[in-house]
Coordinates of C-alpha atoms and ligand atoms in Angstrom, one line a residue:
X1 CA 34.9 94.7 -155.0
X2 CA 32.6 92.0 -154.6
X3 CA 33.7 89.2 -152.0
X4 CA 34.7 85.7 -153.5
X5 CA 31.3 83.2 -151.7
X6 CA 30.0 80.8 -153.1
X7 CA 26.3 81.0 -152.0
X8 CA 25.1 77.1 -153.2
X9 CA 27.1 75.1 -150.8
X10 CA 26.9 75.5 -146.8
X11 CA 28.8 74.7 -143.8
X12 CA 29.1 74.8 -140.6
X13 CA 32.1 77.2 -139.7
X14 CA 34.4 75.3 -136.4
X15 CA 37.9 76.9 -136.4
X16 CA 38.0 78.5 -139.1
X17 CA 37.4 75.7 -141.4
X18 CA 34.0 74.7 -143.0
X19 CA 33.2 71.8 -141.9
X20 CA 30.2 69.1 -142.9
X21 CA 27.7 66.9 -140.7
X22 CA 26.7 63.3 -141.7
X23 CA 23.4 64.2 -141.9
X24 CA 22.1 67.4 -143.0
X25 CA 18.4 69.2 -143.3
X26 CA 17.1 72.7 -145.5
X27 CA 14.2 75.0 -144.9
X28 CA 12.3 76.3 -147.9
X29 CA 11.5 79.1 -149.9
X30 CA 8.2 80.7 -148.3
X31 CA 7.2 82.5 -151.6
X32 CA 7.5 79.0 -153.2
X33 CA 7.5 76.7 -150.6
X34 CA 10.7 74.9 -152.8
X35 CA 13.4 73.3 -151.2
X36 CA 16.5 75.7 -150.3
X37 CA 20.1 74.5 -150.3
X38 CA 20.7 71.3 -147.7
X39 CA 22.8 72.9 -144.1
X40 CA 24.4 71.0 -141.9
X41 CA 22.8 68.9 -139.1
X42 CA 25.0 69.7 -136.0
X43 CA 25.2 67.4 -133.4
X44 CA 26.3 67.6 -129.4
X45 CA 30.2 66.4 -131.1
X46 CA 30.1 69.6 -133.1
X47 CA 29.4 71.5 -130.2
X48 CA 32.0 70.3 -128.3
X49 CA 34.1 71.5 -130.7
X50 CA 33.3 74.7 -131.4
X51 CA 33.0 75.0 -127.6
X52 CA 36.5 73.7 -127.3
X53 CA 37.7 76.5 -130.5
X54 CA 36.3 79.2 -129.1
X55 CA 37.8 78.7 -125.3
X56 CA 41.0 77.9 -127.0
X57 CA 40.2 81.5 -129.1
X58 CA 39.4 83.1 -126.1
X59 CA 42.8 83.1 -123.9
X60 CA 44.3 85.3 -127.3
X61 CA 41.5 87.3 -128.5
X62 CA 40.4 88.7 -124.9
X63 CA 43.9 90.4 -124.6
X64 CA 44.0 91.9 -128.4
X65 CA 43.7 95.5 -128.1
X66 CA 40.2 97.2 -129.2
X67 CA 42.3 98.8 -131.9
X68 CA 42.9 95.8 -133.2
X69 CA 39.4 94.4 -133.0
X70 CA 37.7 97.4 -134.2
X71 CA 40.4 96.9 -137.6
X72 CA 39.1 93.3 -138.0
X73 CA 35.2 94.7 -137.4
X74 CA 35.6 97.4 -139.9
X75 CA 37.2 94.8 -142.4
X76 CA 34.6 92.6 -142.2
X77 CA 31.8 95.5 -142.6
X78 CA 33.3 96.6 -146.0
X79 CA 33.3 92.5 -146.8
X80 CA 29.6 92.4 -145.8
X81 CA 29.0 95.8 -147.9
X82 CA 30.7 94.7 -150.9
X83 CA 28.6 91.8 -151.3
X84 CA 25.2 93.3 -149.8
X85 CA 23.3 92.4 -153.5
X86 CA 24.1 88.5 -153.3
X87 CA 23.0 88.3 -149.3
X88 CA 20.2 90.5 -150.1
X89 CA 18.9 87.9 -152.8
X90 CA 19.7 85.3 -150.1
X91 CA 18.3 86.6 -147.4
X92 CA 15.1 87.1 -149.9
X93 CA 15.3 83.3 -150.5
X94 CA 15.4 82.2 -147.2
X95 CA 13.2 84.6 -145.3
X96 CA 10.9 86.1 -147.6
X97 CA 10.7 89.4 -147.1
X98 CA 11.3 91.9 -150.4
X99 CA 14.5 92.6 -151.8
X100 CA 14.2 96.6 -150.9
X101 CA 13.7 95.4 -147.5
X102 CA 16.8 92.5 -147.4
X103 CA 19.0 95.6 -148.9
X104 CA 18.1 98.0 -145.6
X105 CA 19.0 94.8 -143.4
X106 CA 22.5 94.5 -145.0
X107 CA 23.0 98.3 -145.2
X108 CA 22.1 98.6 -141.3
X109 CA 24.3 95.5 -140.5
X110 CA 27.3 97.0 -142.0
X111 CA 26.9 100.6 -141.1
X112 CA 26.0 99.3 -137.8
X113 CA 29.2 97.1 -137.1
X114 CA 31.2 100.5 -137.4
X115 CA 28.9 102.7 -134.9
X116 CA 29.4 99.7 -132.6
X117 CA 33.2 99.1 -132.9
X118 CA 33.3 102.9 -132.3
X119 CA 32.5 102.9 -128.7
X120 CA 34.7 103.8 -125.8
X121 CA 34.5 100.5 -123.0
X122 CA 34.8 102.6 -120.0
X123 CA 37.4 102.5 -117.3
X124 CA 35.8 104.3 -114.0
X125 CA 38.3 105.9 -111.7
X126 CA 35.4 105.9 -108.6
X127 CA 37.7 107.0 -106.1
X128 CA 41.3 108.4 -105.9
X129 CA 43.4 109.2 -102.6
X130 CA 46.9 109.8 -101.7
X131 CA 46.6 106.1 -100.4
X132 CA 44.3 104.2 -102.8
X133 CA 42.6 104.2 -106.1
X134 CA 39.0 102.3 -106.8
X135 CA 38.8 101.4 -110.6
X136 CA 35.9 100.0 -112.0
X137 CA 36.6 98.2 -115.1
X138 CA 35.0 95.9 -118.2
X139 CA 35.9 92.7 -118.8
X140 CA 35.1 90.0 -121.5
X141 CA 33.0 87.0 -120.3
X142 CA 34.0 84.4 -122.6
X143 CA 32.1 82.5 -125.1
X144 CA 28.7 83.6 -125.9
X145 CA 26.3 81.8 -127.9
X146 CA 24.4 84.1 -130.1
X147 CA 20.7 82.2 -130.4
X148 CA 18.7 84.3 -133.5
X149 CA 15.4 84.5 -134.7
X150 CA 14.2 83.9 -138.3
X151 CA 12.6 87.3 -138.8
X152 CA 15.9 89.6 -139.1
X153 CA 18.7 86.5 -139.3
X154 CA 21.4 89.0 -140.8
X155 CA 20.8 92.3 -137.7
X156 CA 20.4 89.9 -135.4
X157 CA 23.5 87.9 -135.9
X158 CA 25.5 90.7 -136.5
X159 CA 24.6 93.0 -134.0
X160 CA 25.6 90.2 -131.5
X161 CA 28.5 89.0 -133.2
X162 CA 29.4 92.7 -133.3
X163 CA 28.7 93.2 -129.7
X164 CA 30.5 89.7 -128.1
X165 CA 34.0 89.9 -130.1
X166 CA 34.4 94.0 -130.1
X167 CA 34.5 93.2 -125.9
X168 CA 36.7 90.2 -126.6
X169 CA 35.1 87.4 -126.5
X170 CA 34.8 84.4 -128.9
X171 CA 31.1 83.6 -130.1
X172 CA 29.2 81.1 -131.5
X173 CA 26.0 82.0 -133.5
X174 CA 23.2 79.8 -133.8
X175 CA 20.5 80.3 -136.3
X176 CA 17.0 79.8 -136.4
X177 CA 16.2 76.5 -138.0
X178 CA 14.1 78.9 -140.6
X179 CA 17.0 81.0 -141.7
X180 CA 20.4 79.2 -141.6
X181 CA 21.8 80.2 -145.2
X182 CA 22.9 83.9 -144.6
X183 CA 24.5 83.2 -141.0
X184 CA 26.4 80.4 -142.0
X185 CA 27.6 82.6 -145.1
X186 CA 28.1 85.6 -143.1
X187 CA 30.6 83.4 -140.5
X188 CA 32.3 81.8 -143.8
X189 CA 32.9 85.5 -144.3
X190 CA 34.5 86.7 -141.3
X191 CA 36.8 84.0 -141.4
X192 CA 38.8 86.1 -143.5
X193 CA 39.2 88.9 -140.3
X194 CA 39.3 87.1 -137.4
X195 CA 41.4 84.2 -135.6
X196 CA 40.4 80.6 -135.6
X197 CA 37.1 80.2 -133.0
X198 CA 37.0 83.9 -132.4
X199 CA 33.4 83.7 -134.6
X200 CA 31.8 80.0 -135.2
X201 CA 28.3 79.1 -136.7
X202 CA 26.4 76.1 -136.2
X203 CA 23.3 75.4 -138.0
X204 CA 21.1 72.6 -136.5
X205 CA 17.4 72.1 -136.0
X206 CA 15.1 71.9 -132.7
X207 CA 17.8 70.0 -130.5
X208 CA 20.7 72.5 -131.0
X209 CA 19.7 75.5 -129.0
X210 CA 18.6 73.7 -125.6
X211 CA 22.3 72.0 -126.3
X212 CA 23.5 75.1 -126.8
X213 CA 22.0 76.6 -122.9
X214 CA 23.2 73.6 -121.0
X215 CA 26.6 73.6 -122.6
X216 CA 29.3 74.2 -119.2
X217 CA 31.7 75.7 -121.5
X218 CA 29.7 78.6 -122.7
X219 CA 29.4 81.6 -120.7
X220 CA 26.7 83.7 -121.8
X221 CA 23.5 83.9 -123.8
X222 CA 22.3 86.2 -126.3
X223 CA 18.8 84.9 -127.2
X224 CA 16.1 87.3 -129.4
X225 CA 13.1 85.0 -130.1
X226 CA 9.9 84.2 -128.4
X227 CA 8.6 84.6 -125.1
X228 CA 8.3 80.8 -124.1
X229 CA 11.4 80.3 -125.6
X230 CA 12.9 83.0 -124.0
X231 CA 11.7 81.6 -120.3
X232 CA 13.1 78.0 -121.4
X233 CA 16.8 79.9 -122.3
X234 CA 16.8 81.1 -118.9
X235 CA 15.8 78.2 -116.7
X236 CA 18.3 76.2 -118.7
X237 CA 21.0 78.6 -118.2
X238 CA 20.2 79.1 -114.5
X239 CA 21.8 75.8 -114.5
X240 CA 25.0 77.3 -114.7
X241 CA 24.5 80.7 -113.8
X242 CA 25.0 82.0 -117.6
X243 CA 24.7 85.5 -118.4
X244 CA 21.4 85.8 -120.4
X245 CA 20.7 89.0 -122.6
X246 CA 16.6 88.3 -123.3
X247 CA 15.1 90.4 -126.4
X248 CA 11.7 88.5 -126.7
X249 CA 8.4 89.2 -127.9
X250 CA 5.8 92.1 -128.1
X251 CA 2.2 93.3 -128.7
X252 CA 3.2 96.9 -129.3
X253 CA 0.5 99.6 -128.7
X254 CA 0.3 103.2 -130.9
X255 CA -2.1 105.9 -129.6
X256 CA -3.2 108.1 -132.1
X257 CA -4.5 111.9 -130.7
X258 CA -7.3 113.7 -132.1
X259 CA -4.9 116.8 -133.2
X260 CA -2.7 114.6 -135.8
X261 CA -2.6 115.3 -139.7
X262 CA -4.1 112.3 -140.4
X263 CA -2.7 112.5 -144.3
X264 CA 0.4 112.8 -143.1
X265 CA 0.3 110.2 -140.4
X266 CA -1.6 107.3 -142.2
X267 CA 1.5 106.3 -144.5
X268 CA 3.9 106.0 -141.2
X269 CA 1.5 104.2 -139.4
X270 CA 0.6 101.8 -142.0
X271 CA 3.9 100.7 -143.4
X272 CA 4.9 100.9 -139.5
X273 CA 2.0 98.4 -138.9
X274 CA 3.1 96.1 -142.2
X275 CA 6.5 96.1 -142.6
X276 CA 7.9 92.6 -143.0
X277 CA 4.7 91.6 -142.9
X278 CA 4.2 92.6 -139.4
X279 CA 6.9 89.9 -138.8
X280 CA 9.3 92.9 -136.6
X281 CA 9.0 92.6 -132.6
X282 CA 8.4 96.0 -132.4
X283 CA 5.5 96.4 -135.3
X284 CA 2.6 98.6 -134.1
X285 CA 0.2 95.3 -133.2
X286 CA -3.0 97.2 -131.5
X287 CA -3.7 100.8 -132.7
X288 CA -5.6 103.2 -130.6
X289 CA -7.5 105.7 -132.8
X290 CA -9.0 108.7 -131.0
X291 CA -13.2 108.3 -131.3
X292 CA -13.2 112.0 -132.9
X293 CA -11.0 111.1 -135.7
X294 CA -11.7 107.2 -135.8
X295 CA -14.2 107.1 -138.6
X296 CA -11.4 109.2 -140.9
X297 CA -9.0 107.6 -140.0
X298 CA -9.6 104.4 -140.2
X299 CA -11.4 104.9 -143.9
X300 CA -7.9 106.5 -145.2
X301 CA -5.8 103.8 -143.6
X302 CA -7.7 101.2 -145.3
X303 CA -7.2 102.8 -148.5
X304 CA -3.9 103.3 -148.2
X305 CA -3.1 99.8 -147.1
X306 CA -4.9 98.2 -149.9
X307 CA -2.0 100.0 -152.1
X308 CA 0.0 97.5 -150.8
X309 CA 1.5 94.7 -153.5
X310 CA 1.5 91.4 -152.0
X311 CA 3.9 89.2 -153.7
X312 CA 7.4 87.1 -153.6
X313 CA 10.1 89.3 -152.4
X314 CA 11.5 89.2 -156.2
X315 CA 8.6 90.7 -158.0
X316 CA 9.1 94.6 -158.4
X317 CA 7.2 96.7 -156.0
X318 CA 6.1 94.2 -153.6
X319 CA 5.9 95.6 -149.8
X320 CA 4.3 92.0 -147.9
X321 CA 6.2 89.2 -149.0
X322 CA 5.1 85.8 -147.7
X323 CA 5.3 84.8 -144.0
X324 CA 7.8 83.2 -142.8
X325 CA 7.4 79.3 -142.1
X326 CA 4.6 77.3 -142.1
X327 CA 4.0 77.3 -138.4
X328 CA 4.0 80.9 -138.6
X329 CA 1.0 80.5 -141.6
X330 CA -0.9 77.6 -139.2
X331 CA -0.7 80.0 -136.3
X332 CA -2.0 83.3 -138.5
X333 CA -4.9 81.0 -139.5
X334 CA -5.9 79.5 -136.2
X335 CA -5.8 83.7 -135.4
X336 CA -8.0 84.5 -138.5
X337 CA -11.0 82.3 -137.7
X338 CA -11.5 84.5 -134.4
X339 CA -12.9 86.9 -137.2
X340 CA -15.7 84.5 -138.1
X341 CA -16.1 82.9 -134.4
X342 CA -15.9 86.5 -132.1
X343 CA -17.6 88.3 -135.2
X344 CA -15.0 90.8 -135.8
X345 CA -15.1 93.3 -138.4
X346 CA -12.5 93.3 -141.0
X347 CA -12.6 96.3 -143.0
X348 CA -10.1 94.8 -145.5
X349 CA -8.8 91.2 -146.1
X350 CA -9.5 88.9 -143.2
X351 CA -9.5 85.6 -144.9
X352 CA -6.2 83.7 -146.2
X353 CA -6.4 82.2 -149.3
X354 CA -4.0 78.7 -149.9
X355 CA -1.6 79.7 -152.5
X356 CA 2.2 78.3 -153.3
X357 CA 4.0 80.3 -151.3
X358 CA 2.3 82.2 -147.3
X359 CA 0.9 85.1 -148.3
X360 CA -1.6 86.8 -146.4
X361 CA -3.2 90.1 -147.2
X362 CA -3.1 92.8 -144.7
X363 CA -6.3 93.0 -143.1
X364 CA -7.6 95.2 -140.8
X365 CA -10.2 95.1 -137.9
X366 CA -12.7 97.6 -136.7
X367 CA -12.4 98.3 -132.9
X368 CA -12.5 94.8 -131.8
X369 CA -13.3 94.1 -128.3
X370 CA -10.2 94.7 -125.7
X371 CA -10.3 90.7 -124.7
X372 CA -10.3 89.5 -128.2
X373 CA -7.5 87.2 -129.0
X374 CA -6.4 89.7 -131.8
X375 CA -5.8 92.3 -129.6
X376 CA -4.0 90.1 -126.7
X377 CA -1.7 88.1 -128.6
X378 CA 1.0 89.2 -131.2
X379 CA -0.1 88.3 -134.0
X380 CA 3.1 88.4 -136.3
X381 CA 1.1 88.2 -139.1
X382 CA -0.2 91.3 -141.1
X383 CA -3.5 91.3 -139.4
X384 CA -4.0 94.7 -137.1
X385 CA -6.6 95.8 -134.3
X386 CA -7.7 99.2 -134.8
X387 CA -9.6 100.5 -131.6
X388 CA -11.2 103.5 -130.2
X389 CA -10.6 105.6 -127.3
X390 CA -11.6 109.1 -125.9
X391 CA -9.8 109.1 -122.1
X392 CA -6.2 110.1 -121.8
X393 CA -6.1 107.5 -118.1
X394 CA -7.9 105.0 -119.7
X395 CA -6.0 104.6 -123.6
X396 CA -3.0 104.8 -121.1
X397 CA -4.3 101.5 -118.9
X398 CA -5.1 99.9 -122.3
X399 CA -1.9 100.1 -123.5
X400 CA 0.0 99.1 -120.6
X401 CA -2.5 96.2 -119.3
X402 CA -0.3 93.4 -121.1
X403 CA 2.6 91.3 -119.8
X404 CA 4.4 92.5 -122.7
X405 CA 6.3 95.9 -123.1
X406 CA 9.0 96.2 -126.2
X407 CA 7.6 98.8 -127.8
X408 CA 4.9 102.1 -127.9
X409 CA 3.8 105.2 -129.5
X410 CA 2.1 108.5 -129.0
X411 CA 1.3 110.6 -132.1
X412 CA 0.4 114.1 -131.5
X413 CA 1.0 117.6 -132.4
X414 CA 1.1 118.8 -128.7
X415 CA 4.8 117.4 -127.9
X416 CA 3.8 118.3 -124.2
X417 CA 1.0 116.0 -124.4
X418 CA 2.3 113.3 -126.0
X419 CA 5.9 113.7 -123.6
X420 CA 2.9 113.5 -120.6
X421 CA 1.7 110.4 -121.7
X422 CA 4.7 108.9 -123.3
X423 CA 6.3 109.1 -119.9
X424 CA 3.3 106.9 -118.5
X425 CA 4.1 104.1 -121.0
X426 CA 5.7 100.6 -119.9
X427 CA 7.8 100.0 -122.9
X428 CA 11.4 99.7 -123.5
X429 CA 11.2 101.8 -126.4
X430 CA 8.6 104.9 -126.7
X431 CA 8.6 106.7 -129.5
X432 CA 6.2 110.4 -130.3
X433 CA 5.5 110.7 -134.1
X434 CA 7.1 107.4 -134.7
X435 CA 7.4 103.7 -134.3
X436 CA 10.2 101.1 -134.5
X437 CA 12.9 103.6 -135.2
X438 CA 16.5 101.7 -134.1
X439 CA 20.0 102.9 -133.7
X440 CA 23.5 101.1 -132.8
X441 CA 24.0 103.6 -130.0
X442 CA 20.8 103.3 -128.4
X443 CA 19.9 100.7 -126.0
X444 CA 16.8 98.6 -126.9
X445 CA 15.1 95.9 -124.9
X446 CA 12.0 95.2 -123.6
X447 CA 10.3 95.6 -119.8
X448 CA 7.8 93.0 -118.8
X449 CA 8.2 89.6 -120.3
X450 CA 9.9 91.3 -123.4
X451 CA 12.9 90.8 -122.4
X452 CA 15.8 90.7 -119.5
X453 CA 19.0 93.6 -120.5
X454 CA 19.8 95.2 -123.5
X455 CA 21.6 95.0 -126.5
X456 CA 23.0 97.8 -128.4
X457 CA 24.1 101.3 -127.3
X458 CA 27.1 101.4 -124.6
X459 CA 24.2 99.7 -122.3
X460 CA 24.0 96.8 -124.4
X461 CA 27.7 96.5 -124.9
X462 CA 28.5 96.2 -121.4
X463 CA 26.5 93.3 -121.2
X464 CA 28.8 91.2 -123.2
X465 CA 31.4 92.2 -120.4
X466 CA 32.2 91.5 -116.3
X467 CA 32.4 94.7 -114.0
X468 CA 35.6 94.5 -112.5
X469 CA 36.3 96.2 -109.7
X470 CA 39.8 97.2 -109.0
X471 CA 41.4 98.1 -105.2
X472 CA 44.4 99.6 -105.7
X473 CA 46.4 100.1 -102.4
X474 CA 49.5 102.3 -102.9
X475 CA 51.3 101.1 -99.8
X476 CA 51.5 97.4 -99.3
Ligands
NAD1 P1 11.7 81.2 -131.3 O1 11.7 81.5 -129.8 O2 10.9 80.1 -131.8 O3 13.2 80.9 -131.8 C1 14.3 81.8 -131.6 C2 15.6 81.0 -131.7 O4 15.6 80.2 -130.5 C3 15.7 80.1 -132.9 O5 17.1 80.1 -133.2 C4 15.4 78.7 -132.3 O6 15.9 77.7 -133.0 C5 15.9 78.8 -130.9 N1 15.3 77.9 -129.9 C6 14.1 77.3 -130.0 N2 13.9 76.6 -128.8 C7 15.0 76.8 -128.1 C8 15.4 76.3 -126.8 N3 14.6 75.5 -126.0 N4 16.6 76.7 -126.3 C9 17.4 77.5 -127.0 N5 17.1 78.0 -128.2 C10 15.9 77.6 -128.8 O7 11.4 82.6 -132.0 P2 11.1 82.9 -133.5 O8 9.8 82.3 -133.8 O9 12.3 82.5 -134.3 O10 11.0 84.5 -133.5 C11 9.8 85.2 -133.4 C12 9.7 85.8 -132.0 O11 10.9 86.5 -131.7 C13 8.5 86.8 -131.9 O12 7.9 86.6 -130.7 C14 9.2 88.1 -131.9 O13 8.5 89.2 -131.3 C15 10.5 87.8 -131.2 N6 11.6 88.8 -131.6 C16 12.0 89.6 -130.6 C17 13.0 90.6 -131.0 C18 13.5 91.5 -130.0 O14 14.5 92.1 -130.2 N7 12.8 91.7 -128.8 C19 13.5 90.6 -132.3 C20 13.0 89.7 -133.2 C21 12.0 88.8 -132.9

């Protein structure tokens, strides 16, 4: 049964309570560039507060039993399923990205809150004698701050909210500035499972995050976003020796062999390529086409990415919605004229037309030079570097010479092949035959300056949690 929300009036959520700020702001539609619902303005006094909630939270909900939080999880997950459709539309309206793909985003954040709530926190008998036992034990930290991104506001949030209260602590999840209106919903929402400041939202602009980092009373960070922000988090929370979970940027390489079915493999690696409109950390950013096959391949991945409708998330059948913001459109362009001023090649799209809302078409470019910015920077923008190779050592170097390493692929028939050269990857993630496959059990971060930790999987869990180790003396 569909959960009583009223999705046309937002606040921020301090205690349980929705509660208002004198001023407030709104992002837009991206498809229409039309104002979206006012959110609340928070300031350092609503900070304080929810900093002050969730401590208060804390001295209770640390000691509940994981029983109980995983009956309060699993609660909430049949609240977020029941009303999937409305946060869907929302999540439409606010970020852009087509209905089909806000519905997989809900339907992974519920299904994922139950894998998580599943897991066993382990307590680690290391040593047992007649005369002592060593125990090695998880304990919660206490508040965490959950900083998200605008490209996946509802995963993102969730999966840390998930992550933070299932270990017992209380958390506070700021949005992106971009995407407040399904996070501040989604916290209305698990008011209705959890105790006052166990889960707060705060929706803010520029100013709140960096608050947020130098706050004394909050404990530990969980911040996905970019890699400069991502080296601001940490200097701000080396202040006070926060924990800092980092899941930051990539420029994710795919090598393509010369024994693949290239019908078979050009629809995975182009919706892998465009999904979101190449708005996903972990999209395939630089492709590495073997030379043999190159001049196939690339002709039947153009044709097939061409399919593509490009539309507002709404319209039936659209796979690239707008992009995001408008920063995220300026950027894409200042990217784009690299076509016309390093004489690229784009064998589809390559120029962006002003429209109402940010759409680009995917474009593609043939085998631009390695040092072209196209190739060095993530884009997150549908625009994708095809490139030739023909030396196992050297396609290897290629993909690994970045400071990045989130994601990479290796797409082969000959699975000892592709295992050789898979192992040689620098990548938190390395996938054969695929790309940007996720689970809740298995860690994901990134090596490099993609990130510090991980989240998700037991790994990931754990790092919402002290290691406490016990010395248990049987005579005094
Ligand atoms: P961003 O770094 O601009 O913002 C991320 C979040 O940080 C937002 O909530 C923002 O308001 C907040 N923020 C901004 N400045 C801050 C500061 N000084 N202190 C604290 N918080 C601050 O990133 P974005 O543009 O929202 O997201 C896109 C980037 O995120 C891309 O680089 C993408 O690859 C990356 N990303 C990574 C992952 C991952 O899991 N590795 C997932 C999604 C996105």
């Amino acid at each position: 049964m569909a959960v009583n929300l009223d999705f046309t009036i937002y606040h921020n959520i301090i205690n349980n309570e929705l509660s208002s700020t004198s001023s407030t702001r709104h992002s837009i539609n991206p498809a229409t560039q039309k104002p979206n619902p006012e959110v609340p303005l928070s300031t350092q006094h609503d900070l304080d507060r929810a900093v002050k909630a969730a401590r208060d939270a804390f001295d209770h909900w640390s000691k509940t039993s994981f029983a109980e939080r995983r009956a309060a999880l699993n609660g909430y997950a049949d609240a977020i399923e029941a009303s999937a459709d409305n946060f869907a539309k929302l999540l439409t309206m606010e970020q852009g990205k087509p209905l089909a793909q806000s519905a997989t985003e809900l339907g992974m954040a519920s299904s994922w809150i139950r894998v998580i709530s599943g897991f066993e926190i382990p307590r680690n008998i290391i040593d047992e004698t007649e005369n002592r036992t060593i125990i090695q034990r998880y304990t919660p930290i206490g508040v965490a701050a959950a900083i998200v991104p605008w490209n996946f506001p509802v995963l993102l949030a969730i999966g840390k909210i998930t992550q933070a209260v299932y270990a017992g602590n209380s958390v506070i999840v700021k949005p992106s500035p971009f995407t407040p209106y399904c996070d501040l919903k989604l916290v209305e929402l698990a008011t209705r499972f959890f105790p006052p400041g166990v889960v707060q939202c705060l929706s803010g602009d520029d100013s709140l995050g960096p608050m947020i980092t130098e706050h004394p009373g909050i404990d530990k960070v969980s911040f996905t976003g970019s890699i400069l922000t991502g080296k601001r988090v940490m200097t701000s929370c080396a202040k006070t020796l926060k924990r800092v979970t980092l899941e930051l940027g990539g420029n994710d390489p795919a090598i393509i062999c010369d024994d693949v079915d290239i019908d078979a493999v050009i629809p995975k690696v182009g919706i892998l390529s465009y999904l979101c409109s190449a708005q996903i950390c972990m999209m395939i950013k630089r492709l590495y086409v073997h030379e043999s096959i190159y001049d196939t391949f690339l002709q039947k991945l153009v044709d097939f990415v061409k399919t593509f409708k490009v539309g507002e998330g709404t319209e039936a059948d659209v796979f690239v919605g707008p992009v995001q913001n408008k920063m995220q459109f300026e950027k894409a362009k200042d990217l784009f004229q690299t076509i016309t001023t390093d004489k690229l090649k784009a064998v589809l799209g390559g120029d962006i037309q002003d429209s109402a809302g940010y759409f680009i078409h995917p474009t593609i470019i043939d085998n631009p030079p390695e040092d072209s910015r196209v190739v060095q920077e993530e884009p997150f923008a549908p625009i994708l570097p095809v490139l030739k190779w023909s030396d196992e050592k050297d396609v290897i170097e290629r993909a690994n010479a970045l400071d990045t390493g989130l994601g990479s692929s290796v797409w082969s028939k000959d699975l000892d092949r592709a295992q050789r050269i898979a192992d040689q990857l620098q990548s938190g993630s390395v996938w054969v035959n695929s790309h940007f496959e996720v689970a809740p059990n298995a860690p994901f971060g990134g090596h490099k300056q993609s990130g510090m930790g991980v989240e998700w999987g037991l790994t990931g869990l754990l790092a919402y949690c002290n290691s406490q180790t016990q010395w248990l003396n049987k005579s005094p």
